[in-house]
């Protein structure tokens, strides 16, 4: 049986089609999910795609957190459903308290759009198993509210428990995709929950899955092949 991966669309979501396409390229069946529908259509995993849900009013992801679909996702994620939050999806995961911390306005107060180099810190999650710890990848980044923050105790816990999933590469030139693009504390680009089934990151792996589209790289495809292999082997 083919694994079914749902992608949620909220008002203002921009990258749901890209995420559905990435799921299809990886070999799973993409399933569109609407924010007002509590039914997840028996999907095996969920992607919260990027964009500006509800126009990012109040705080990015703050209104989407209360959409009917999130009631089901929160409940099932706590029971083990794999969930990936990309950019605005990451913001929604923090607002839903499925991941700790918060996302604030970039420290330079500008929208940023560029290719971004990352280091994989945790290759043991449901969404990162096709990578290796220490591997460097490059995927697009585009955000206005991308600065990850948390109190020192939470940051120390994330570090001690190996729950920092991705970090911005600090060496090299910013023009080449290096450096912290938004002021995220400890150069954190993505994190995971303790169980490893919920992962959030600001950069966009769904824009780097085909050699002829987007960046011309396929560094982001590993997210979608990772979850597919986990579901098939479960």
PDB file of C-alpha atoms in Angstrom:
ATOM      1  CA  UNK A   1       0.000   0.000   0.000  1.00  0.00           C
ATOM      2  CA  UNK A   2       1.296   3.453  -0.937  1.00  0.00           C
ATOM      3  CA  UNK A   3       1.968   5.801   1.966  1.00  0.00           C
ATOM      4  CA  UNK A   4      -0.369   8.799   2.075  1.00  0.00           C
ATOM      5  CA  UNK A   5       1.067  12.159   3.134  1.00  0.00           C
ATOM      6  CA  UNK A   6      -1.278  15.070   3.701  1.00  0.00           C
ATOM      7  CA  UNK A   7      -0.457  18.725   3.071  1.00  0.00           C
ATOM      8  CA  UNK A   8      -2.576  21.333   4.859  1.00  0.00           C
ATOM      9  CA  UNK A   9      -3.803  24.485   3.136  1.00  0.00           C
ATOM     10  CA  UNK A  10      -4.696  27.503   5.290  1.00  0.00           C
ATOM     11  CA  UNK A  11      -5.861  30.864   3.909  1.00  0.00           C
ATOM     12  CA  UNK A  12      -2.581  32.449   2.792  1.00  0.00           C
ATOM     13  CA  UNK A  13      -0.630  29.214   2.373  1.00  0.00           C
ATOM     14  CA  UNK A  14       1.716  29.576  -0.604  1.00  0.00           C
ATOM     15  CA  UNK A  15       3.752  26.405  -0.828  1.00  0.00           C
ATOM     16  CA  UNK A  16       1.168  23.654  -0.503  1.00  0.00           C
ATOM     17  CA  UNK A  17       1.391  22.757  -4.205  1.00  0.00           C
ATOM     18  CA  UNK A  18       5.171  22.557  -3.989  1.00  0.00           C
ATOM     19  CA  UNK A  19       4.928  20.283  -0.950  1.00  0.00           C
ATOM     20  CA  UNK A  20       2.376  18.039  -2.671  1.00  0.00           C
ATOM     21  CA  UNK A  21       4.704  17.794  -5.642  1.00  0.00           C
ATOM     22  CA  UNK A  22       7.659  16.894  -3.402  1.00  0.00           C
ATOM     23  CA  UNK A  23       5.594  14.139  -1.794  1.00  0.00           C
ATOM     24  CA  UNK A  24       4.723  12.765  -5.232  1.00  0.00           C
ATOM     25  CA  UNK A  25       8.329  12.878  -6.447  1.00  0.00           C
ATOM     26  CA  UNK A  26       9.443  10.967  -3.348  1.00  0.00           C
ATOM     27  CA  UNK A  27       7.018   8.196  -4.239  1.00  0.00           C
ATOM     28  CA  UNK A  28       4.179   8.723  -1.751  1.00  0.00           C
ATOM     29  CA  UNK A  29       0.573   9.665  -2.440  1.00  0.00           C
ATOM     30  CA  UNK A  30      -0.056  13.382  -1.820  1.00  0.00           C
ATOM     31  CA  UNK A  31      -3.344  14.267  -0.121  1.00  0.00           C
ATOM     32  CA  UNK A  32      -4.693  17.818   0.097  1.00  0.00           C
ATOM     33  CA  UNK A  33      -6.109  18.767   3.513  1.00  0.00           C
ATOM     34  CA  UNK A  34      -8.271  21.841   4.122  1.00  0.00           C
ATOM     35  CA  UNK A  35      -7.830  23.849   7.314  1.00  0.00           C
ATOM     36  CA  UNK A  36     -11.541  23.793   8.236  1.00  0.00           C
ATOM     37  CA  UNK A  37     -11.828  20.017   7.967  1.00  0.00           C
ATOM     38  CA  UNK A  38     -10.983  17.965  11.061  1.00  0.00           C
ATOM     39  CA  UNK A  39     -10.786  14.789   8.967  1.00  0.00           C
ATOM     40  CA  UNK A  40      -7.193  13.929   8.008  1.00  0.00           C
ATOM     41  CA  UNK A  41      -8.410  11.427   5.397  1.00  0.00           C
ATOM     42  CA  UNK A  42      -6.437   8.567   6.944  1.00  0.00           C
ATOM     43  CA  UNK A  43      -3.061  10.016   5.985  1.00  0.00           C
ATOM     44  CA  UNK A  44       0.110   8.498   7.418  1.00  0.00           C
ATOM     45  CA  UNK A  45       1.929  11.818   7.895  1.00  0.00           C
ATOM     46  CA  UNK A  46       1.233  15.548   7.589  1.00  0.00           C
ATOM     47  CA  UNK A  47       3.119  18.526   6.176  1.00  0.00           C
ATOM     48  CA  UNK A  48       2.281  22.065   7.287  1.00  0.00           C
ATOM     49  CA  UNK A  49       3.452  24.081   4.306  1.00  0.00           C
ATOM     50  CA  UNK A  50       4.942  27.544   4.140  1.00  0.00           C
ATOM     51  CA  UNK A  51       3.284  30.858   3.385  1.00  0.00           C
ATOM     52  CA  UNK A  52       1.542  33.597   5.334  1.00  0.00           C
ATOM     53  CA  UNK A  53      -1.478  31.906   6.875  1.00  0.00           C
ATOM     54  CA  UNK A  54      -4.174  34.440   7.746  1.00  0.00           C
ATOM     55  CA  UNK A  55      -1.769  37.142   6.575  1.00  0.00           C
ATOM     56  CA  UNK A  56       0.444  36.559   9.637  1.00  0.00           C
ATOM     57  CA  UNK A  57      -1.885  38.831  11.629  1.00  0.00           C
ATOM     58  CA  UNK A  58      -1.333  38.824  15.402  1.00  0.00           C
ATOM     59  CA  UNK A  59       1.735  36.573  15.133  1.00  0.00           C
ATOM     60  CA  UNK A  60       2.832  34.242  12.358  1.00  0.00           C
ATOM     61  CA  UNK A  61       0.860  31.020  12.782  1.00  0.00           C
ATOM     62  CA  UNK A  62      -1.125  32.288  15.774  1.00  0.00           C
ATOM     63  CA  UNK A  63      -4.545  32.137  14.091  1.00  0.00           C
ATOM     64  CA  UNK A  64      -3.911  28.912  12.157  1.00  0.00           C
ATOM     65  CA  UNK A  65      -3.170  27.170  15.422  1.00  0.00           C
ATOM     66  CA  UNK A  66      -6.937  27.350  16.136  1.00  0.00           C
ATOM     67  CA  UNK A  67      -8.102  25.983  12.778  1.00  0.00           C
ATOM     68  CA  UNK A  68     -10.212  22.807  13.110  1.00  0.00           C
ATOM     69  CA  UNK A  69      -7.623  20.671  11.324  1.00  0.00           C
ATOM     70  CA  UNK A  70      -5.060  21.535  13.990  1.00  0.00           C
ATOM     71  CA  UNK A  71      -7.207  20.003  16.730  1.00  0.00           C
ATOM     72  CA  UNK A  72      -6.814  16.631  15.039  1.00  0.00           C
ATOM     73  CA  UNK A  73      -3.158  17.159  14.129  1.00  0.00           C
ATOM     74  CA  UNK A  74      -2.210  18.131  17.683  1.00  0.00           C
ATOM     75  CA  UNK A  75      -3.988  15.105  19.103  1.00  0.00           C
ATOM     76  CA  UNK A  76      -2.516  12.666  16.600  1.00  0.00           C
ATOM     77  CA  UNK A  77       0.980  14.172  16.698  1.00  0.00           C
ATOM     78  CA  UNK A  78       1.069  13.544  20.436  1.00  0.00           C
ATOM     79  CA  UNK A  79       0.137   9.938  19.634  1.00  0.00           C
ATOM     80  CA  UNK A  80       2.986   9.577  17.124  1.00  0.00           C
ATOM     81  CA  UNK A  81       1.726  10.940  13.779  1.00  0.00           C
ATOM     82  CA  UNK A  82       4.729  12.301  11.825  1.00  0.00           C
ATOM     83  CA  UNK A  83       4.357  16.056  11.213  1.00  0.00           C
ATOM     84  CA  UNK A  84       6.709  18.353   9.299  1.00  0.00           C
ATOM     85  CA  UNK A  85       6.325  22.128   9.616  1.00  0.00           C
ATOM     86  CA  UNK A  86       8.083  24.207   6.960  1.00  0.00           C
ATOM     87  CA  UNK A  87       8.525  27.966   7.546  1.00  0.00           C
ATOM     88  CA  UNK A  88       4.984  29.109   8.422  1.00  0.00           C
ATOM     89  CA  UNK A  89       4.341  25.477   9.339  1.00  0.00           C
ATOM     90  CA  UNK A  90       7.191  25.689  11.865  1.00  0.00           C
ATOM     91  CA  UNK A  91       5.614  28.843  13.257  1.00  0.00           C
ATOM     92  CA  UNK A  92       2.283  27.005  13.610  1.00  0.00           C
ATOM     93  CA  UNK A  93       4.001  24.121  15.420  1.00  0.00           C
ATOM     94  CA  UNK A  94       5.466  26.485  18.010  1.00  0.00           C
ATOM     95  CA  UNK A  95       2.141  28.278  18.422  1.00  0.00           C
ATOM     96  CA  UNK A  96       0.515  24.853  18.917  1.00  0.00           C
ATOM     97  CA  UNK A  97       3.158  23.919  21.508  1.00  0.00           C
ATOM     98  CA  UNK A  98       4.057  20.798  19.575  1.00  0.00           C
ATOM     99  CA  UNK A  99       7.537  22.321  19.473  1.00  0.00           C
ATOM    100  CA  UNK A 100       9.045  24.666  22.084  1.00  0.00           C
ATOM    101  CA  UNK A 101      10.128  28.248  21.571  1.00  0.00           C
ATOM    102  CA  UNK A 102       8.774  30.971  19.302  1.00  0.00           C
ATOM    103  CA  UNK A 103       9.442  32.654  15.968  1.00  0.00           C
ATOM    104  CA  UNK A 104      10.024  36.420  15.955  1.00  0.00           C
ATOM    105  CA  UNK A 105      10.682  39.076  13.320  1.00  0.00           C
ATOM    106  CA  UNK A 106      14.090  38.777  11.655  1.00  0.00           C
ATOM    107  CA  UNK A 107      16.679  40.762  13.593  1.00  0.00           C
ATOM    108  CA  UNK A 108      17.425  42.974  10.567  1.00  0.00           C
ATOM    109  CA  UNK A 109      13.654  43.635  10.124  1.00  0.00           C
ATOM    110  CA  UNK A 110      13.680  42.699   6.438  1.00  0.00           C
ATOM    111  CA  UNK A 111      12.184  39.861   4.433  1.00  0.00           C
ATOM    112  CA  UNK A 112      14.967  37.578   3.245  1.00  0.00           C
ATOM    113  CA  UNK A 113      14.980  35.231   0.250  1.00  0.00           C
ATOM    114  CA  UNK A 114      18.081  33.278  -0.714  1.00  0.00           C
ATOM    115  CA  UNK A 115      19.650  29.848  -0.895  1.00  0.00           C
ATOM    116  CA  UNK A 116      20.736  28.766   2.562  1.00  0.00           C
ATOM    117  CA  UNK A 117      23.383  26.308   3.711  1.00  0.00           C
ATOM    118  CA  UNK A 118      22.473  24.087   6.661  1.00  0.00           C
ATOM    119  CA  UNK A 119      24.159  21.427   8.734  1.00  0.00           C
ATOM    120  CA  UNK A 120      22.132  18.366   9.672  1.00  0.00           C
ATOM    121  CA  UNK A 121      22.490  17.913  13.423  1.00  0.00           C
ATOM    122  CA  UNK A 122      19.990  15.098  14.023  1.00  0.00           C
ATOM    123  CA  UNK A 123      19.531  12.351  11.427  1.00  0.00           C
ATOM    124  CA  UNK A 124      17.426  10.133  13.680  1.00  0.00           C
ATOM    125  CA  UNK A 125      14.012  11.771  13.236  1.00  0.00           C
ATOM    126  CA  UNK A 126      11.175  10.541  11.040  1.00  0.00           C
ATOM    127  CA  UNK A 127      11.964  13.311   8.546  1.00  0.00           C
ATOM    128  CA  UNK A 128      15.784  13.274   8.501  1.00  0.00           C
ATOM    129  CA  UNK A 129      16.810   9.596   8.413  1.00  0.00           C
ATOM    130  CA  UNK A 130      18.034   9.802   4.802  1.00  0.00           C
ATOM    131  CA  UNK A 131      20.654  12.340   5.867  1.00  0.00           C
ATOM    132  CA  UNK A 132      23.710  11.826   8.049  1.00  0.00           C
ATOM    133  CA  UNK A 133      24.660  13.847  11.094  1.00  0.00           C
ATOM    134  CA  UNK A 134      27.068  16.603  10.088  1.00  0.00           C
ATOM    135  CA  UNK A 135      25.958  16.579   6.446  1.00  0.00           C
ATOM    136  CA  UNK A 136      25.761  19.988   4.785  1.00  0.00           C
ATOM    137  CA  UNK A 137      22.811  20.732   2.522  1.00  0.00           C
ATOM    138  CA  UNK A 138      21.560  23.779   0.649  1.00  0.00           C
ATOM    139  CA  UNK A 139      17.887  24.719   0.287  1.00  0.00           C
ATOM    140  CA  UNK A 140      15.962  27.963  -0.278  1.00  0.00           C
ATOM    141  CA  UNK A 141      15.023  30.234   2.612  1.00  0.00           C
ATOM    142  CA  UNK A 142      12.349  32.954   2.536  1.00  0.00           C
ATOM    143  CA  UNK A 143      10.876  34.542   5.630  1.00  0.00           C
ATOM    144  CA  UNK A 144      10.112  37.684   7.581  1.00  0.00           C
ATOM    145  CA  UNK A 145       9.487  36.103  10.976  1.00  0.00           C
ATOM    146  CA  UNK A 146      12.220  33.489  11.004  1.00  0.00           C
ATOM    147  CA  UNK A 147      14.159  34.236  14.195  1.00  0.00           C
ATOM    148  CA  UNK A 148      13.952  31.246  16.494  1.00  0.00           C
ATOM    149  CA  UNK A 149      14.026  32.144  20.186  1.00  0.00           C
ATOM    150  CA  UNK A 150      13.573  30.293  23.479  1.00  0.00           C
ATOM    151  CA  UNK A 151      14.678  30.776  27.066  1.00  0.00           C
ATOM    152  CA  UNK A 152      18.126  29.522  28.033  1.00  0.00           C
ATOM    153  CA  UNK A 153      16.773  26.492  29.877  1.00  0.00           C
ATOM    154  CA  UNK A 154      14.834  25.353  26.794  1.00  0.00           C
ATOM    155  CA  UNK A 155      17.823  25.958  24.529  1.00  0.00           C
ATOM    156  CA  UNK A 156      20.059  23.951  26.860  1.00  0.00           C
ATOM    157  CA  UNK A 157      17.524  21.110  26.895  1.00  0.00           C
ATOM    158  CA  UNK A 158      17.320  21.071  23.094  1.00  0.00           C
ATOM    159  CA  UNK A 159      21.101  20.890  22.872  1.00  0.00           C
ATOM    160  CA  UNK A 160      21.485  18.243  25.585  1.00  0.00           C
ATOM    161  CA  UNK A 161      18.755  16.021  24.133  1.00  0.00           C
ATOM    162  CA  UNK A 162      19.996  16.316  20.542  1.00  0.00           C
ATOM    163  CA  UNK A 163      16.789  18.006  19.444  1.00  0.00           C
ATOM    164  CA  UNK A 164      18.398  20.691  17.312  1.00  0.00           C
ATOM    165  CA  UNK A 165      17.730  19.160  13.901  1.00  0.00           C
ATOM    166  CA  UNK A 166      19.385  21.779  11.677  1.00  0.00           C
ATOM    167  CA  UNK A 167      21.739  24.684  12.160  1.00  0.00           C
ATOM    168  CA  UNK A 168      22.687  27.578   9.900  1.00  0.00           C
ATOM    169  CA  UNK A 169      26.292  27.298   8.733  1.00  0.00           C
ATOM    170  CA  UNK A 170      28.233  30.247  10.085  1.00  0.00           C
ATOM    171  CA  UNK A 171      31.407  30.015   8.021  1.00  0.00           C
ATOM    172  CA  UNK A 172      31.958  31.494   4.558  1.00  0.00           C
ATOM    173  CA  UNK A 173      30.249  34.465   2.904  1.00  0.00           C
ATOM    174  CA  UNK A 174      26.610  35.406   3.346  1.00  0.00           C
ATOM    175  CA  UNK A 175      26.309  35.839  -0.407  1.00  0.00           C
ATOM    176  CA  UNK A 176      27.077  32.132  -0.768  1.00  0.00           C
ATOM    177  CA  UNK A 177      24.303  31.112   1.609  1.00  0.00           C
ATOM    178  CA  UNK A 178      26.387  31.003   4.771  1.00  0.00           C
ATOM    179  CA  UNK A 179      25.666  32.722   8.045  1.00  0.00           C
ATOM    180  CA  UNK A 180      22.688  33.140  10.314  1.00  0.00           C
ATOM    181  CA  UNK A 181      20.064  34.857   8.134  1.00  0.00           C
ATOM    182  CA  UNK A 182      17.624  36.016  10.786  1.00  0.00           C
ATOM    183  CA  UNK A 183      19.273  36.117  14.215  1.00  0.00           C
ATOM    184  CA  UNK A 184      18.010  32.736  15.407  1.00  0.00           C
ATOM    185  CA  UNK A 185      19.525  31.862  18.768  1.00  0.00           C
ATOM    186  CA  UNK A 186      22.430  29.401  18.600  1.00  0.00           C
ATOM    187  CA  UNK A 187      22.069  29.387  14.786  1.00  0.00           C
ATOM    188  CA  UNK A 188      19.078  27.050  15.084  1.00  0.00           C
ATOM    189  CA  UNK A 189      17.302  26.465  11.771  1.00  0.00           C
ATOM    190  CA  UNK A 190      15.087  23.561  12.837  1.00  0.00           C
ATOM    191  CA  UNK A 191      14.209  21.417  15.830  1.00  0.00           C
ATOM    192  CA  UNK A 192      12.419  18.180  16.699  1.00  0.00           C
ATOM    193  CA  UNK A 193      10.255  17.009  19.542  1.00  0.00           C
ATOM    194  CA  UNK A 194      11.561  14.378  21.940  1.00  0.00           C
ATOM    195  CA  UNK A 195       9.902  11.518  20.053  1.00  0.00           C
ATOM    196  CA  UNK A 196      11.339  12.593  16.697  1.00  0.00           C
ATOM    197  CA  UNK A 197       8.014  12.489  14.860  1.00  0.00           C
ATOM    198  CA  UNK A 198       7.483  16.282  14.796  1.00  0.00           C
ATOM    199  CA  UNK A 199      10.077  18.423  13.005  1.00  0.00           C
ATOM    200  CA  UNK A 200       9.991  22.118  12.163  1.00  0.00           C
ATOM    201  CA  UNK A 201      12.431  24.231  10.156  1.00  0.00           C
ATOM    202  CA  UNK A 202      12.434  27.636   8.493  1.00  0.00           C
ATOM    203  CA  UNK A 203      14.157  26.824   5.149  1.00  0.00           C
ATOM    204  CA  UNK A 204      12.139  25.193   2.351  1.00  0.00           C
ATOM    205  CA  UNK A 205      13.218  21.653   1.377  1.00  0.00           C
ATOM    206  CA  UNK A 206      10.193  21.312  -0.939  1.00  0.00           C
ATOM    207  CA  UNK A 207      11.838  23.842  -3.287  1.00  0.00           C
ATOM    208  CA  UNK A 208      14.920  21.658  -3.716  1.00  0.00           C
ATOM    209  CA  UNK A 209      13.650  18.289  -4.938  1.00  0.00           C
ATOM    210  CA  UNK A 210      14.220  18.455  -8.710  1.00  0.00           C
ATOM    211  CA  UNK A 211      17.371  19.322 -10.671  1.00  0.00           C
ATOM    212  CA  UNK A 212      15.468  21.400 -13.262  1.00  0.00           C
ATOM    213  CA  UNK A 213      13.261  23.452 -10.923  1.00  0.00           C
ATOM    214  CA  UNK A 214      14.045  25.931  -8.170  1.00  0.00           C
ATOM    215  CA  UNK A 215      17.646  25.796  -7.013  1.00  0.00           C
ATOM    216  CA  UNK A 216      18.642  23.040  -9.424  1.00  0.00           C
ATOM    217  CA  UNK A 217      19.578  20.920  -6.411  1.00  0.00           C
ATOM    218  CA  UNK A 218      17.813  17.982  -4.763  1.00  0.00           C
ATOM    219  CA  UNK A 219      19.119  18.489  -1.223  1.00  0.00           C
ATOM    220  CA  UNK A 220      15.579  18.790   0.150  1.00  0.00           C
ATOM    221  CA  UNK A 221      14.276  15.512  -1.233  1.00  0.00           C
ATOM    222  CA  UNK A 222      15.665  13.592   1.750  1.00  0.00           C
ATOM    223  CA  UNK A 223      12.900  14.935   3.994  1.00  0.00           C
ATOM    224  CA  UNK A 224      10.260  13.242   1.893  1.00  0.00           C
ATOM    225  CA  UNK A 225      12.141  10.017   1.181  1.00  0.00           C
ATOM    226  CA  UNK A 226      12.970   9.751   4.892  1.00  0.00           C
ATOM    227  CA  UNK A 227       9.339   9.729   5.968  1.00  0.00           C
ATOM    228  CA  UNK A 228       8.362   7.426   3.112  1.00  0.00           C
ATOM    229  CA  UNK A 229      10.928   4.822   4.166  1.00  0.00           C
ATOM    230  CA  UNK A 230       9.839   5.088   7.788  1.00  0.00           C
ATOM    231  CA  UNK A 231       6.204   4.555   6.880  1.00  0.00           C
ATOM    232  CA  UNK A 232       6.942   1.665   4.535  1.00  0.00           C
ATOM    233  CA  UNK A 233       9.169  -0.059   7.080  1.00  0.00           C
ATOM    234  CA  UNK A 234       6.870   0.582  10.047  1.00  0.00           C
TER     235      UNK A 234
END
